[in-house]
Amino acid sequence: MEEYSIDSVPGDVCFEDVSAGESQEYGDYTVERDEIISFGKQYTPHPTHTDEKAAKDFVYGGLIASGIQTIAIASRLIAEHDEYALSTLGGWGIDELRWEQPVRPGDTLSLHREIIEKQPWNDNRGLVSMEVIVSNQNNEEVMDMKLTLMFIMENSS
């Protein structure tokens, strides 16, 4: 496995700088109708994501974003707004993923994340787990997940 030094990471936050209990709120990403259809056609070609007329006959009664698109939007919000985004070595995994409400055209999404756990992984990296909750403009949870990211250890050379 490749070894990294603190100089090879664009950000300046190390594993030791992250504390359990820290939280951050950010967002305001409005999901557009055409974006849902385009994403659906490319990645999740089901009528609930690609065809407004056909989607009316399904259980949600209209066009909705796919769950995969909601994950992608959360990833974008994290990359654009989270103070730790540039410092991570990348994702380790997603656990306990739940889609609580459908995301509809015109919904404006925001994100809350809280560091829930951290643990050393090897001599040069640590794992940081966070609860990520995505909500719409009505403050309804649309998705929640446990996201684990890798960070460089401070003493890595």
C-alpha positions as semicolon CSV with decimal commas, in nm:
position;residue;x (nm);y (nm);z (nm)
1;M;0,000;0,000;0,000
2;E;0,128;0,343;-0,093
3;E;0,261;0,560;0,190
4;Y;0,183;0,931;0,205
5;S;0,342;1,223;0,379
6;I;0,170;1,530;0,512
7;D;0,329;1,720;0,221
8;S;0,136;1,506;-0,031
9;V;-0,207;1,611;0,103
10;P;-0,355;1,941;-0,028
11;G;-0,515;2,038;0,305
12;D;-0,346;2,093;0,638
13;V;-0,567;1,891;0,875
14;C;-0,422;1,570;1,019
15;F;-0,598;1,281;1,190
16;E;-0,493;1,420;1,528
17;D;-0,664;1,755;1,453
18;V;-1,009;1,595;1,424
19;S;-1,219;1,549;1,740
20;A;-1,527;1,336;1,803
21;G;-1,833;1,551;1,858
22;E;-1,737;1,825;1,611
23;S;-2,022;1,919;1,381
24;Q;-2,076;2,143;1,083
25;E;-2,380;2,257;0,880
26;Y;-2,373;2,371;0,520
27;G;-2,552;2,345;0,194
28;D;-2,836;2,501;0,003
29;Y;-2,812;2,300;-0,316
30;T;-3,131;2,317;-0,523
31;V;-3,203;2,004;-0,726
32;E;-3,339;2,092;-1,069
33;R;-3,584;1,884;-1,274
34;D;-3,352;1,860;-1,576
35;E;-3,063;1,752;-1,352
36;I;-3,272;1,465;-1,209
37;I;-3,370;1,347;-1,557
38;S;-3,017;1,379;-1,697
39;F;-2,860;1,195;-1,402
40;G;-3,132;0,931;-1,417
41;K;-3,085;0,869;-1,788
42;Q;-2,711;0,831;-1,745
43;Y;-2,688;0,635;-1,419
44;T;-3,027;0,514;-1,287
45;P;-3,259;0,471;-1,586
46;H;-3,584;0,404;-1,404
47;P;-3,902;0,595;-1,500
48;T;-3,925;0,754;-1,153
49;H;-3,598;0,934;-1,236
50;T;-3,632;0,990;-1,611
51;D;-3,994;1,040;-1,718
52;E;-4,228;1,286;-1,545
53;K;-4,545;1,139;-1,696
54;A;-4,458;0,777;-1,618
55;A;-4,334;0,871;-1,268
56;K;-4,685;0,992;-1,176
57;D;-4,803;0,630;-1,187
58;F;-4,541;0,508;-0,940
59;V;-4,563;0,507;-0,562
60;Y;-4,408;0,855;-0,516
61;G;-4,654;1,020;-0,753
62;G;-4,393;1,211;-0,952
63;L;-4,035;1,257;-1,057
64;I;-3,773;1,197;-0,785
65;A;-3,394;1,198;-0,773
66;S;-3,228;0,861;-0,737
67;G;-3,065;0,779;-0,406
68;I;-2,731;0,757;-0,587
69;Q;-2,779;1,116;-0,704
70;T;-2,853;1,221;-0,345
71;I;-2,523;1,062;-0,237
72;A;-2,346;1,249;-0,518
73;I;-2,500;1,579;-0,406
74;A;-2,390;1,511;-0,046
75;S;-2,040;1,437;-0,175
76;R;-2,038;1,768;-0,362
77;L;-2,156;1,960;-0,054
78;I;-1,881;1,800;0,153
79;A;-1,615;1,873;-0,110
80;E;-1,723;2,237;-0,144
81;H;-1,790;2,327;0,218
82;D;-1,638;2,091;0,473
83;E;-1,329;2,222;0,649
84;Y;-1,167;1,877;0,626
85;A;-1,246;1,799;0,261
86;L;-0,904;1,889;0,117
87;S;-0,720;1,703;0,391
88;T;-0,870;1,359;0,347
89;L;-0,685;1,084;0,165
90;G;-1,020;0,960;0,039
91;G;-1,322;0,764;0,141
92;W;-1,304;0,436;0,328
93;G;-1,671;0,348;0,310
94;I;-2,035;0,425;0,369
95;D;-2,240;0,237;0,629
96;E;-2,593;0,256;0,759
97;L;-2,718;0,441;0,450
98;R;-3,087;0,530;0,456
99;W;-3,302;0,729;0,218
100;E;-3,577;0,870;0,439
101;Q;-3,775;1,089;0,196
102;P;-3,771;1,130;-0,182
103;V;-3,586;1,427;-0,328
104;R;-3,808;1,612;-0,574
105;P;-3,741;1,878;-0,837
106;G;-3,697;2,215;-0,667
107;D;-3,593;2,070;-0,330
108;T;-3,309;2,261;-0,167
109;L;-3,075;2,032;0,024
110;S;-2,846;2,108;0,315
111;L;-2,610;1,886;0,510
112;H;-2,522;1,831;0,874
113;R;-2,220;1,624;0,966
114;E;-2,091;1,519;1,306
115;I;-1,768;1,336;1,381
116;I;-1,875;1,025;1,572
117;E;-1,559;0,817;1,593
118;K;-1,192;0,808;1,502
119;Q;-0,936;0,533;1,518
120;P;-0,579;0,480;1,403
121;W;-0,564;0,247;1,104
122;N;-0,189;0,201;1,058
123;D;0,132;0,394;1,132
124;N;0,053;0,660;0,875
125;R;-0,328;0,686;0,854
126;G;-0,636;0,712;1,070
127;L;-1,004;0,658;1,001
128;V;-1,261;0,924;1,088
129;S;-1,631;0,833;1,086
130;M;-1,903;1,092;1,063
131;E;-2,279;1,089;1,063
132;V;-2,406;1,275;0,758
133;I;-2,766;1,392;0,745
134;V;-2,908;1,554;0,432
135;S;-3,230;1,754;0,476
136;N;-3,462;1,942;0,244
137;Q;-3,594;2,299;0,271
138;N;-3,868;2,178;0,509
139;N;-3,604;2,042;0,746
140;E;-3,711;1,685;0,661
141;E;-3,433;1,426;0,654
142;V;-3,397;1,286;0,305
143;M;-3,085;1,077;0,364
144;D;-2,853;0,976;0,643
145;M;-2,537;0,770;0,642
146;K;-2,218;0,695;0,830
147;L;-1,926;0,808;0,615
148;T;-1,569;0,702;0,698
149;L;-1,270;0,892;0,558
150;M;-0,894;0,834;0,580
151;F;-0,663;1,104;0,715
152;I;-0,285;1,126;0,728
153;M;-0,124;1,097;1,072
154;E;0,066;1,403;1,191
155;N;0,398;1,224;1,235
156;S;0,398;1,078;0,882
157;S;0,705;1,169;0,689
